[in-house]
PDB file of C-alpha atoms and ligand atoms in Angstrom:
ATOM      1  CA  MET A 873     183.750 246.159 154.403  1.00 73.00           C
ATOM      2  CA  SER A 874     183.390 243.836 152.110  1.00 89.00           C
ATOM      3  CA  VAL A 875     182.833 239.512 152.929  1.00 97.00           C
ATOM      4  CA  TYR A 876     181.128 238.673 149.802  1.00 98.00           C
ATOM      5  CA  PRO A 877     183.135 239.849 146.863  1.00 98.00           C
ATOM      6  CA  ASP A 878     180.072 238.414 144.006  1.00 98.00           C
ATOM      7  CA  LEU A 879     177.500 241.399 145.642  1.00 98.00           C
ATOM      8  CA  ARG A 880     179.816 243.718 144.005  1.00 98.00           C
ATOM      9  CA  GLY A 881     177.778 245.568 141.046  1.00 98.00           C
ATOM     10  CA  LYS A 882     174.291 243.198 142.258  1.00 98.00           C
ATOM     11  CA  VAL A 883     171.139 245.793 142.663  1.00 99.00           C
ATOM     12  CA  ALA A 884     169.126 245.962 145.867  1.00 99.00           C
ATOM     13  CA  ILE A 885     166.067 247.479 147.163  1.00 99.00           C
ATOM     14  CA  VAL A 886     165.332 247.639 150.791  1.00 98.00           C
ATOM     15  CA  THR A 887     162.021 248.694 151.696  1.00 98.00           C
ATOM     16  CA  GLY A 888     161.360 250.926 154.722  1.00 97.00           C
ATOM     17  CA  SER A 889     165.384 251.755 154.820  1.00 97.00           C
ATOM     18  CA  GLY A 890     164.965 255.638 155.311  1.00 97.00           C
ATOM     19  CA  ARG A 891     164.581 255.962 158.873  1.00 95.00           C
ATOM     20  CA  PRO A 892     167.879 256.371 160.775  1.00 94.00           C
ATOM     21  CA  LYS A 893     168.755 253.759 163.396  1.00 93.00           C
ATOM     22  CA  GLY A 894     166.322 251.294 161.708  1.00 95.00           C
ATOM     23  CA  LEU A 895     166.999 247.715 160.409  1.00 97.00           C
ATOM     24  CA  GLY A 896     166.462 249.255 156.873  1.00 98.00           C
ATOM     25  CA  GLU A 897     169.336 251.496 157.451  1.00 98.00           C
ATOM     26  CA  ALA A 898     171.566 249.090 158.633  1.00 98.00           C
ATOM     27  CA  MET A 899     170.966 246.670 155.913  1.00 98.00           C
ATOM     28  CA  VAL A 900     171.062 249.200 153.166  1.00 98.00           C
ATOM     29  CA  LYS A 901     174.589 250.268 154.073  1.00 98.00           C
ATOM     30  CA  ARG A 902     175.838 246.697 154.522  1.00 98.00           C
ATOM     31  CA  LEU A 903     174.749 245.888 150.966  1.00 98.00           C
ATOM     32  CA  ALA A 904     176.543 249.298 149.421  1.00 98.00           C
ATOM     33  CA  ALA A 905     179.655 248.999 151.303  1.00 98.00           C
ATOM     34  CA  GLU A 906     179.447 245.084 149.786  1.00 98.00           C
ATOM     35  CA  GLY A 907     179.613 247.023 146.423  1.00 98.00           C
ATOM     36  CA  CYS A 908     175.872 246.902 145.897  1.00 98.00           C
ATOM     37  CA  LYS A 909     173.958 249.609 144.112  1.00 98.00           C
ATOM     38  CA  VAL A 910     171.258 250.088 146.311  1.00 98.00           C
ATOM     39  CA  VAL A 911     167.825 251.653 146.748  1.00 98.00           C
ATOM     40  CA  VAL A 912     167.015 253.467 149.974  1.00 98.00           C
ATOM     41  CA  SER A 913     163.188 253.379 149.899  1.00 98.00           C
ATOM     42  CA  ASP A 914     160.383 254.502 152.358  1.00 97.00           C
ATOM     43  CA  ILE A 915     157.027 255.871 152.495  1.00 97.00           C
ATOM     44  CA  GLY A 916     158.323 259.615 153.008  1.00 95.00           C
ATOM     45  CA  ALA A 917     155.630 261.272 154.848  1.00 92.00           C
ATOM     46  CA  ALA A 918     153.026 260.058 157.474  1.00 86.00           C
ATOM     47  CA  ARG A 919     149.759 258.133 155.706  1.00 82.00           C
ATOM     48  CA  GLY A 920     147.283 259.179 158.263  1.00 74.00           C
ATOM     49  CA  ALA A 921     146.583 259.862 161.610  1.00 65.00           C
ATOM     50  CA  GLU A 922     147.298 256.139 163.239  1.00 68.00           C
ATOM     51  CA  MET A 923     151.050 256.565 161.828  1.00 74.00           C
ATOM     52  CA  PRO A 924     152.937 259.246 164.152  1.00 76.00           C
ATOM     53  CA  GLU A 925     155.654 261.142 161.765  1.00 77.00           C
ATOM     54  CA  THR A 926     158.221 260.175 164.634  1.00 79.00           C
ATOM     55  CA  ALA A 927     157.677 256.713 163.401  1.00 84.00           C
ATOM     56  CA  ILE A 928     158.243 256.835 160.150  1.00 87.00           C
ATOM     57  CA  GLY A 929     161.452 257.670 157.532  1.00 91.00           C
ATOM     58  CA  SER A 930     160.919 261.132 155.887  1.00 92.00           C
ATOM     59  CA  SER A 931     162.215 261.989 152.517  1.00 94.00           C
ATOM     60  CA  LYS A 932     164.578 264.488 154.705  1.00 96.00           C
ATOM     61  CA  GLU A 933     166.064 261.070 156.371  1.00 96.00           C
ATOM     62  CA  MET A 934     165.844 258.788 153.375  1.00 97.00           C
ATOM     63  CA  GLN A 935     167.992 261.281 151.617  1.00 97.00           C
ATOM     64  CA  GLN A 936     170.485 261.780 154.304  1.00 98.00           C
ATOM     65  CA  ILE A 937     171.149 258.345 154.325  1.00 98.00           C
ATOM     66  CA  VAL A 938     171.283 258.243 150.611  1.00 98.00           C
ATOM     67  CA  ALA A 939     173.925 260.806 151.283  1.00 98.00           C
ATOM     68  CA  GLU A 940     175.892 258.644 153.804  1.00 98.00           C
ATOM     69  CA  ILE A 941     176.131 255.960 151.656  1.00 98.00           C
ATOM     70  CA  ARG A 942     177.751 258.451 148.825  1.00 98.00           C
ATOM     71  CA  ALA A 943     179.895 259.757 151.149  1.00 98.00           C
ATOM     72  CA  ALA A 944     181.508 256.437 152.061  1.00 98.00           C
ATOM     73  CA  GLY A 945     181.931 255.866 148.758  1.00 98.00           C
ATOM     74  CA  GLY A 946     178.708 253.640 147.441  1.00 98.00           C
ATOM     75  CA  GLU A 947     176.010 253.908 144.693  1.00 98.00           C
ATOM     76  CA  ALA A 948     172.701 254.973 146.099  1.00 98.00           C
ATOM     77  CA  ILE A 949     169.447 256.469 145.405  1.00 98.00           C
ATOM     78  CA  GLY A 950     166.080 257.300 147.205  1.00 98.00           C
ATOM     79  CA  LEU A 951     162.772 256.115 146.083  1.00 98.00           C
ATOM     80  CA  VAL A 952     159.581 256.829 147.953  1.00 97.00           C
ATOM     81  CA  CYS A 953     157.201 253.860 147.923  1.00 98.00           C
ATOM     82  CA  ASP A 954     154.482 253.430 150.238  1.00 97.00           C
ATOM     83  CA  VAL A 955     154.499 249.513 150.351  1.00 98.00           C
ATOM     84  CA  LEU A 956     150.573 249.492 150.732  1.00 97.00           C
ATOM     85  CA  GLU A 957     149.946 250.844 147.250  1.00 98.00           C
ATOM     86  CA  GLU A 958     150.641 247.985 144.632  1.00 98.00           C
ATOM     87  CA  ALA A 959     151.247 250.528 142.009  1.00 98.00           C
ATOM     88  CA  GLN A 960     153.753 252.699 143.876  1.00 98.00           C
ATOM     89  CA  VAL A 961     155.825 248.968 144.525  1.00 98.00           C
ATOM     90  CA  ALA A 962     155.744 248.345 140.741  1.00 98.00           C
ATOM     91  CA  GLU A 963     157.056 251.836 139.762  1.00 98.00           C
ATOM     92  CA  LEU A 964     159.780 251.507 142.770  1.00 98.00           C
ATOM     93  CA  VAL A 965     161.013 248.073 140.691  1.00 99.00           C
ATOM     94  CA  ALA A 966     160.612 250.142 137.571  1.00 98.00           C
ATOM     95  CA  LYS A 967     162.167 253.230 138.357  1.00 98.00           C
ATOM     96  CA  THR A 968     164.985 251.173 139.869  1.00 98.00           C
ATOM     97  CA  VAL A 969     165.550 249.300 136.651  1.00 98.00           C
ATOM     98  CA  ALA A 970     165.184 252.446 134.832  1.00 98.00           C
ATOM     99  CA  HIS A 971     168.244 253.914 136.850  1.00 98.00           C
ATOM    100  CA  TYR A 972     170.271 250.876 137.515  1.00 98.00           C
ATOM    101  CA  GLY A 973     169.452 248.542 134.327  1.00 98.00           C
ATOM    102  CA  ARG A 974     168.610 245.475 136.611  1.00 98.00           C
ATOM    103  CA  LEU A 975     167.366 244.333 140.140  1.00 99.00           C
ATOM    104  CA  ASP A 976     169.428 241.425 141.874  1.00 99.00           C
ATOM    105  CA  ILE A 977     168.203 241.672 145.815  1.00 99.00           C
ATOM    106  CA  MET A 978     164.477 242.798 147.197  1.00 99.00           C
ATOM    107  CA  VAL A 979     164.398 243.376 150.864  1.00 99.00           C
ATOM    108  CA  ASN A 980     161.127 243.682 152.141  1.00 98.00           C
ATOM    109  CA  ASN A 981     161.737 244.978 155.421  1.00 98.00           C
ATOM    110  CA  ALA A 982     159.054 247.779 155.987  1.00 97.00           C
ATOM    111  CA  GLY A 983     156.680 247.221 158.881  1.00 96.00           C
ATOM    112  CA  ILE A 984     154.577 248.446 161.347  1.00 94.00           C
ATOM    113  CA  GLY A 985     155.581 247.792 164.853  1.00 90.00           C
ATOM    114  CA  TYR A 986     154.299 250.533 166.985  1.00 88.00           C
ATOM    115  CA  LEU A 987     150.730 249.472 167.155  1.00 91.00           C
ATOM    116  CA  MET A 988     150.554 247.925 170.225  1.00 92.00           C
ATOM    117  CA  LYS A 989     146.723 247.155 172.017  1.00 94.00           C
ATOM    118  CA  PRO A 990     145.562 244.195 173.902  1.00 96.00           C
ATOM    119  CA  ILE A 991     142.779 242.518 171.387  1.00 97.00           C
ATOM    120  CA  ILE A 992     139.886 243.588 173.419  1.00 98.00           C
ATOM    121  CA  GLU A 993     140.666 247.497 172.114  1.00 97.00           C
ATOM    122  CA  MET A 994     142.131 246.701 168.710  1.00 96.00           C
ATOM    123  CA  THR A 995     139.909 248.236 165.715  1.00 96.00           C
ATOM    124  CA  GLN A 996     139.616 246.882 162.068  1.00 96.00           C
ATOM    125  CA  ALA A 997     141.749 249.968 161.147  1.00 94.00           C
ATOM    126  CA  ASP A 998     144.553 248.786 163.382  1.00 95.00           C
ATOM    127  CA  TRP A 999     145.035 245.397 162.478  1.00 97.00           C
ATOM    128  CA  ASP A1000     144.416 246.236 158.752  1.00 96.00           C
ATOM    129  CA  ALA A1001     147.210 248.985 159.023  1.00 95.00           C
ATOM    130  CA  VAL A1002     149.594 246.379 160.730  1.00 97.00           C
ATOM    131  CA  LEU A1003     148.907 243.143 158.310  1.00 98.00           C
ATOM    132  CA  GLY A1004     148.548 245.849 155.742  1.00 98.00           C
ATOM    133  CA  VAL A1005     152.031 247.249 155.732  1.00 97.00           C
ATOM    134  CA  ASN A1006     153.400 243.733 157.015  1.00 98.00           C
ATOM    135  CA  LEU A1007     152.245 241.122 154.886  1.00 98.00           C
ATOM    136  CA  ARG A1008     150.362 242.674 152.007  1.00 98.00           C
ATOM    137  CA  GLY A1009     153.462 244.971 151.455  1.00 98.00           C
ATOM    138  CA  ALA A1010     155.878 242.273 151.674  1.00 99.00           C
ATOM    139  CA  PHE A1011     153.454 240.265 149.167  1.00 99.00           C
ATOM    140  CA  PHE A1012     153.545 243.188 146.592  1.00 99.00           C
ATOM    141  CA  GLY A1013     157.548 243.485 147.029  1.00 99.00           C
ATOM    142  CA  ILE A1014     157.630 239.709 146.190  1.00 99.00           C
ATOM    143  CA  LYS A1015     155.518 240.025 143.407  1.00 99.00           C
ATOM    144  CA  TYR A1016     157.063 242.672 141.374  1.00 99.00           C
ATOM    145  CA  ALA A1017     160.719 241.658 142.018  1.00 99.00           C
ATOM    146  CA  ALA A1018     159.966 238.027 141.013  1.00 99.00           C
ATOM    147  CA  LYS A1019     158.744 239.093 137.680  1.00 98.00           C
ATOM    148  CA  GLN A1020     162.085 241.189 137.271  1.00 99.00           C
ATOM    149  CA  PHE A1021     163.756 238.357 138.134  1.00 99.00           C
ATOM    150  CA  ILE A1022     161.871 235.950 135.887  1.00 98.00           C
ATOM    151  CA  ALA A1023     161.981 238.517 132.839  1.00 98.00           C
ATOM    152  CA  GLN A1024     166.109 238.358 133.314  1.00 98.00           C
ATOM    153  CA  GLY A1025     166.339 235.186 133.585  1.00 98.00           C
ATOM    154  CA  GLN A1026     169.313 234.787 136.178  1.00 98.00           C
ATOM    155  CA  GLY A1027     167.675 234.514 139.666  1.00 98.00           C
ATOM    156  CA  GLY A1028     167.326 236.757 142.430  1.00 98.00           C
ATOM    157  CA  ARG A1029     167.406 236.768 146.146  1.00 98.00           C
ATOM    158  CA  ILE A1030     164.171 237.724 148.358  1.00 99.00           C
ATOM    159  CA  ILE A1031     164.435 238.692 152.031  1.00 99.00           C
ATOM    160  CA  ASN A1032     161.764 239.320 154.042  1.00 99.00           C
ATOM    161  CA  ILE A1033     162.330 241.015 157.641  1.00 98.00           C
ATOM    162  CA  GLY A1034     160.197 238.942 159.806  1.00 98.00           C
ATOM    163  CA  SER A1035     160.874 239.200 163.746  1.00 97.00           C
ATOM    164  CA  GLN A1036     160.953 236.834 166.821  1.00 97.00           C
ATOM    165  CA  ALA A1037     157.019 237.039 166.618  1.00 97.00           C
ATOM    166  CA  SER A1038     157.168 235.222 163.544  1.00 98.00           C
ATOM    167  CA  LYS A1039     157.803 232.119 165.870  1.00 98.00           C
ATOM    168  CA  SER A1040     155.977 232.816 169.173  1.00 98.00           C
ATOM    169  CA  GLY A1041     153.259 235.130 170.665  1.00 97.00           C
ATOM    170  CA  PHE A1042     153.444 238.329 172.173  1.00 94.00           C
ATOM    171  CA  PRO A1043     150.794 240.254 174.499  1.00 95.00           C
ATOM    172  CA  PHE A1044     149.314 243.547 172.992  1.00 95.00           C
ATOM    173  CA  ALA A1045     150.535 242.624 169.097  1.00 96.00           C
ATOM    174  CA  SER A1046     148.063 240.233 168.079  1.00 97.00           C
ATOM    175  CA  ALA A1047     148.248 241.952 164.445  1.00 98.00           C
ATOM    176  CA  TYR A1048     151.964 242.046 164.514  1.00 97.00           C
ATOM    177  CA  VAL A1049     152.489 238.418 165.547  1.00 98.00           C
ATOM    178  CA  SER A1050     149.794 237.485 163.404  1.00 98.00           C
ATOM    179  CA  SER A1051     151.432 239.272 160.157  1.00 98.00           C
ATOM    180  CA  LYS A1052     154.910 237.856 160.939  1.00 98.00           C
ATOM    181  CA  HIS A1053     153.792 234.250 161.422  1.00 98.00           C
ATOM    182  CA  GLY A1054     152.005 235.145 158.069  1.00 98.00           C
ATOM    183  CA  MET A1055     155.275 236.515 156.568  1.00 98.00           C
ATOM    184  CA  VAL A1056     156.792 232.797 157.166  1.00 98.00           C
ATOM    185  CA  GLY A1057     154.145 230.822 155.135  1.00 98.00           C
ATOM    186  CA  LEU A1058     154.295 233.506 152.462  1.00 98.00           C
ATOM    187  CA  THR A1059     157.865 232.716 152.250  1.00 99.00           C
ATOM    188  CA  ARG A1060     157.852 229.097 151.923  1.00 98.00           C
ATOM    189  CA  SER A1061     154.852 229.433 149.535  1.00 98.00           C
ATOM    190  CA  ALA A1062     156.961 231.853 147.098  1.00 99.00           C
ATOM    191  CA  ALA A1063     160.225 229.676 147.576  1.00 99.00           C
ATOM    192  CA  ILE A1064     158.773 226.770 146.287  1.00 98.00           C
ATOM    193  CA  GLU A1065     157.059 228.609 143.672  1.00 98.00           C
ATOM    194  CA  LEU A1066     159.920 230.743 142.542  1.00 98.00           C
ATOM    195  CA  GLY A1067     162.630 228.045 143.003  1.00 98.00           C
ATOM    196  CA  ALA A1068     162.845 226.371 139.539  1.00 98.00           C
ATOM    197  CA  GLN A1069     163.127 230.115 138.351  1.00 98.00           C
ATOM    198  CA  GLY A1070     166.624 230.089 140.483  1.00 98.00           C
ATOM    199  CA  ILE A1071     164.742 232.573 142.822  1.00 99.00           C
ATOM    200  CA  THR A1072     165.747 232.066 146.573  1.00 99.00           C
ATOM    201  CA  VAL A1073     163.117 233.493 149.284  1.00 99.00           C
ATOM    202  CA  ASN A1074     163.938 233.307 152.884  1.00 99.00           C
ATOM    203  CA  THR A1075     163.252 235.468 156.086  1.00 99.00           C
ATOM    204  CA  ILE A1076     165.238 236.792 158.660  1.00 98.00           C
ATOM    205  CA  CYS A1077     163.860 236.515 162.318  1.00 98.00           C
ATOM    206  CA  PRO A1078     165.664 239.244 164.540  1.00 97.00           C
ATOM    207  CA  ASN A1079     164.461 238.982 168.229  1.00 96.00           C
ATOM    208  CA  HIS A1080     164.684 242.321 170.203  1.00 92.00           C
ATOM    209  CA  VAL A1081     166.791 245.101 168.349  1.00 93.00           C
ATOM    210  CA  THR A1082     167.059 247.964 171.125  1.00 80.00           C
ATOM    211  CA  THR A1083     167.831 250.973 168.901  1.00 76.00           C
ATOM    212  CA  GLY A1084     165.128 252.606 166.808  1.00 76.00           C
ATOM    213  CA  LEU A1085     161.730 251.027 166.636  1.00 80.00           C
ATOM    214  CA  GLY A1086     162.935 248.776 169.792  1.00 85.00           C
ATOM    215  CA  ALA A1087     163.210 251.503 171.969  1.00 85.00           C
ATOM    216  CA  TRP A1088     160.027 252.796 171.732  1.00 85.00           C
ATOM    217  CA  GLN A1089     158.944 249.310 172.202  1.00 86.00           C
ATOM    218  CA  ASN A1090     161.292 249.176 175.405  1.00 88.00           C
ATOM    219  CA  GLN A1091     159.445 251.865 177.125  1.00 89.00           C
ATOM    220  CA  PHE A1092     156.090 250.043 175.967  1.00 89.00           C
ATOM    221  CA  PHE A1093     156.764 246.853 177.327  1.00 89.00           C
ATOM    222  CA  SER A1094     158.465 247.837 180.441  1.00 92.00           C
ATOM    223  CA  ALA A1095     155.419 249.901 181.284  1.00 92.00           C
ATOM    224  CA  ALA A1096     152.983 247.282 180.096  1.00 90.00           C
ATOM    225  CA  THR A1097     154.081 244.649 182.322  1.00 90.00           C
ATOM    226  CA  GLY A1098     154.844 246.998 185.284  1.00 93.00           C
ATOM    227  CA  ARG A1099     158.508 247.024 185.672  1.00 95.00           C
ATOM    228  CA  SER A1100     161.143 249.848 185.148  1.00 95.00           C
ATOM    229  CA  GLU A1101     162.764 249.938 181.789  1.00 93.00           C
ATOM    230  CA  GLU A1102     166.099 248.412 183.232  1.00 94.00           C
ATOM    231  CA  LYS A1103     164.295 245.497 185.122  1.00 95.00           C
ATOM    232  CA  TYR A1104     162.722 244.858 181.481  1.00 93.00           C
ATOM    233  CA  LEU A1105     166.166 245.071 179.894  1.00 93.00           C
ATOM    234  CA  ALA A1106     167.895 243.022 182.051  1.00 95.00           C
ATOM    235  CA  ASP A1107     165.259 240.236 182.475  1.00 94.00           C
ATOM    236  CA  MET A1108     165.855 240.439 178.620  1.00 94.00           C
ATOM    237  CA  ARG A1109     169.330 239.939 178.830  1.00 95.00           C
ATOM    238  CA  ALA A1110     168.867 237.137 181.343  1.00 96.00           C
ATOM    239  CA  ARG A1111     166.660 234.887 178.671  1.00 95.00           C
ATOM    240  CA  ILE A1112     169.291 235.500 175.880  1.00 97.00           C
ATOM    241  CA  PRO A1113     171.670 232.750 175.671  1.00 97.00           C
ATOM    242  CA  LEU A1114     174.101 235.238 174.672  1.00 97.00           C
ATOM    243  CA  GLY A1115     173.177 237.500 176.811  1.00 96.00           C
ATOM    244  CA  ARG A1116     172.354 241.301 174.524  1.00 96.00           C
ATOM    245  CA  PRO A1117     169.859 241.887 172.661  1.00 94.00           C
ATOM    246  CA  GLY A1118     169.996 241.945 168.770  1.00 95.00           C
ATOM    247  CA  LEU A1119     172.017 245.191 167.023  1.00 96.00           C
ATOM    248  CA  GLN A1120     171.434 246.619 164.287  1.00 96.00           C
ATOM    249  CA  GLU A1121     174.332 244.931 162.441  1.00 97.00           C
ATOM    250  CA  ASP A1122     173.565 241.625 163.181  1.00 98.00           C
ATOM    251  CA  ILE A1123     170.277 241.804 160.531  1.00 98.00           C
ATOM    252  CA  ALA A1124     172.495 243.406 157.813  1.00 98.00           C
ATOM    253  CA  LYS A1125     175.570 240.626 158.095  1.00 98.00           C
ATOM    254  CA  ALA A1126     172.423 237.934 158.334  1.00 98.00           C
ATOM    255  CA  CYS A1127     171.265 239.884 155.370  1.00 99.00           C
ATOM    256  CA  ALA A1128     174.530 240.407 153.545  1.00 98.00           C
ATOM    257  CA  PHE A1129     174.894 236.338 153.895  1.00 98.00           C
ATOM    258  CA  LEU A1130     171.480 235.727 152.164  1.00 99.00           C
ATOM    259  CA  ALA A1131     172.209 237.826 149.722  1.00 99.00           C
ATOM    260  CA  SER A1132     175.209 236.445 148.651  1.00 98.00           C
ATOM    261  CA  GLY A1133     176.029 233.393 146.765  1.00 98.00           C
ATOM    262  CA  GLU A1134     177.279 231.653 150.034  1.00 98.00           C
ATOM    263  CA  ALA A1135     173.604 231.199 150.478  1.00 98.00           C
ATOM    264  CA  ALA A1136     172.598 230.256 147.173  1.00 98.00           C
ATOM    265  CA  TYR A1137     171.173 226.828 148.407  1.00 98.00           C
ATOM    266  CA  ILE A1138     169.087 228.162 150.965  1.00 98.00           C
ATOM    267  CA  THR A1139     165.690 229.028 150.166  1.00 99.00           C
ATOM    268  CA  GLY A1140     162.201 228.808 151.988  1.00 98.00           C
ATOM    269  CA  GLU A1141     163.896 229.678 155.092  1.00 98.00           C
ATOM    270  CA  ALA A1142     162.828 231.388 158.452  1.00 98.00           C
ATOM    271  CA  MET A1143     166.266 232.190 159.913  1.00 98.00           C
ATOM    272  CA  ASN A1144     166.408 233.296 163.857  1.00 98.00           C
ATOM    273  CA  VAL A1145     168.923 235.743 164.306  1.00 98.00           C
ATOM    274  CA  SER A1146     168.288 236.005 168.192  1.00 98.00           C
ATOM    275  CA  GLY A1147     171.087 235.240 170.181  1.00 98.00           C
ATOM    276  CA  GLY A1148     169.408 231.641 170.910  1.00 97.00           C
ATOM    277  CA  GLU A1149     166.413 233.382 172.340  1.00 97.00           C
ATOM    278  CA  GLU A1150     164.209 231.942 169.651  1.00 96.00           C
ATOM    279  CA  TYR A1151     165.466 228.318 168.233  1.00 93.00           C
ATOM    280  CA  HIS A1152     162.772 226.894 166.132  1.00 93.00           C
TER     281      HIS A1152
HETATM  282  N1  NAD B 462     163.576 247.076 165.956  1.00 91.18           N
HETATM  283  C1  NAD B 462     163.156 245.328 166.592  1.00 91.18           C
HETATM  284  O1  NAD B 462     163.002 245.031 167.385  1.00 91.18           O
HETATM  285  C2  NAD B 462     162.677 244.393 165.455  1.00 91.18           C
HETATM  286  C3  NAD B 462     162.606 243.138 166.127  1.00 91.18           C
HETATM  287  C4  NAD B 462     162.403 242.057 164.512  1.00 91.18           C
HETATM  288  C5  NAD B 462     161.630 242.467 163.671  1.00 91.18           C
HETATM  289  N2  NAD B 462     161.998 244.293 162.920  1.00 91.18           N
HETATM  290  C6  NAD B 462     161.350 244.341 161.903  1.00 91.18           C
HETATM  291  O2  NAD B 462     162.151 244.940 161.248  1.00 91.18           O
HETATM  292  C7  NAD B 462     161.792 245.408 160.090  1.00 91.18           C
HETATM  293  C8  NAD B 462     162.233 247.226 160.178  1.00 91.18           C
HETATM  294  O3  NAD B 462     161.752 247.575 161.681  1.00 91.18           O
HETATM  295  P1  NAD B 462     162.730 248.454 162.350  1.00 91.18           P
HETATM  296  O4  NAD B 462     162.849 247.888 163.963  1.00 91.18           O
HETATM  297  O5  NAD B 462     163.823 249.188 161.990  1.00 91.18           O
HETATM  298  O6  NAD B 462     161.609 249.961 162.554  1.00 91.18           O
HETATM  299  P2  NAD B 462     161.802 251.152 162.028  1.00 91.18           P
HETATM  300  O7  NAD B 462     160.196 251.395 162.288  1.00 91.18           O
HETATM  301  O8  NAD B 462     163.121 251.936 162.509  1.00 91.18           O
HETATM  302  O9  NAD B 462     161.674 250.748 160.415  1.00 91.18           O
HETATM  303  C9  NAD B 462     160.354 250.417 159.698  1.00 91.18           C
HETATM  304  C10 NAD B 462     160.430 251.070 158.807  1.00 91.18           C
HETATM  305  O10 NAD B 462     158.992 250.978 158.107  1.00 91.18           O
HETATM  306  C11 NAD B 462     158.597 252.266 157.390  1.00 91.18           C
HETATM  307  N3  NAD B 462     157.348 252.145 156.941  1.00 91.18           N
HETATM  308  C12 NAD B 462     156.289 251.744 157.387  1.00 91.18           C
HETATM  309  N4  NAD B 462     154.954 251.787 156.454  1.00 91.18           N
HETATM  310  C13 NAD B 462     155.209 251.676 155.696  1.00 91.18           C
HETATM  311  C14 NAD B 462     154.803 252.198 154.182  1.00 91.18           C
HETATM  312  N5  NAD B 462     153.371 251.934 154.243  1.00 91.18           N
HETATM  313  N6  NAD B 462     155.374 251.915 153.012  1.00 91.18           N
HETATM  314  C15 NAD B 462     157.095 252.090 153.113  1.00 91.18           C
HETATM  315  N7  NAD B 462     157.418 252.204 154.138  1.00 91.18           N
HETATM  316  C16 NAD B 462     156.963 252.003 155.561  1.00 91.18           C
HETATM  317  C17 NAD B 462     159.084 253.322 158.302  1.00 91.18           C
HETATM  318  O11 NAD B 462     158.979 254.605 157.346  1.00 91.18           O
HETATM  319  C18 NAD B 462     160.000 252.916 158.900  1.00 91.18           C
HETATM  320  O12 NAD B 462     161.628 253.424 158.041  1.00 91.18           O
HETATM  321  C19 NAD B 462     160.291 245.825 160.331  1.00 91.18           C
HETATM  322  O13 NAD B 462     159.507 244.798 159.420  1.00 91.18           O
HETATM  323  C20 NAD B 462     160.149 245.317 161.940  1.00 91.18           C
HETATM  324  O14 NAD B 462     158.804 244.314 162.057  1.00 91.18           O
HETATM  325  C21 NAD B 462     161.898 245.007 164.195  1.00 91.18           C
END
């Protein structure tokens, strides 16, 4: 589906997009369907004991997503990148430019959302893991994309994936909420700093998407609040004005819009995509 003709031929990286059913997968596939030349990027293998294999995009899954994009007529490559490592993020951008000749769109999507603990049980390692991937990783993505955009001299688009947790607090998620609130500050500062170069920087704030990581969170929060999963989901639907949780595609649509020329005058925003659940 192509809604934004100006996206045709643009080069886009989406970090953390190698996990089936993740938001990154939906965004990278939507950008490819718009005619972008895309880089599917993910960590490829678990980093340590705090990172379960089931919660990451493996190299095999990443290549599967690349194959699906190509089979649908799109242009894609897969590049492993651990966003915690500055050198790897720099290399991700360098390899993208070596392959496609340029970079136009950087989507900082990689995130850890499965490390939920009460504050009194959270360790420094837990805190550092979440803040590291969610916030430091986005900082590296902004830094190296911006360097490339400035060298090209034609502006660029940076889209960070925040959360409802960028706007509201949630129990057992202090590190996650802090990282996603921090991302809004990072977005605002980067937007001001990079605006003169024609670079826009925005954050998308999805509410709960119940597939992938979200499915795991359903189990966690229903157990933590003493409700059945059905009751938890019914309560969620009842408080969302549009009556349903978010879908992968809702976030992909917002991403394509912010990447397109239609969003040329939007920067520094933290845009809710939440069916009206979050409105500030
Ligand atoms: N699912 C939701 O309900 C929801 C809601 C709001 C925001 N988000 C945000 O959306 C983004 C995507 O989450 P998702 O729901 O698709 O979950 P997901 O777990 O499917 O995706 C996260 C991806 O990040 C990758 N990742 C983790 N550590 C990494 C590292 N060090 N380097 C590179 N990649 C790494 C994982 O391998 C995975 O592919 C996250 O930033 C998350 O916080 C999700």
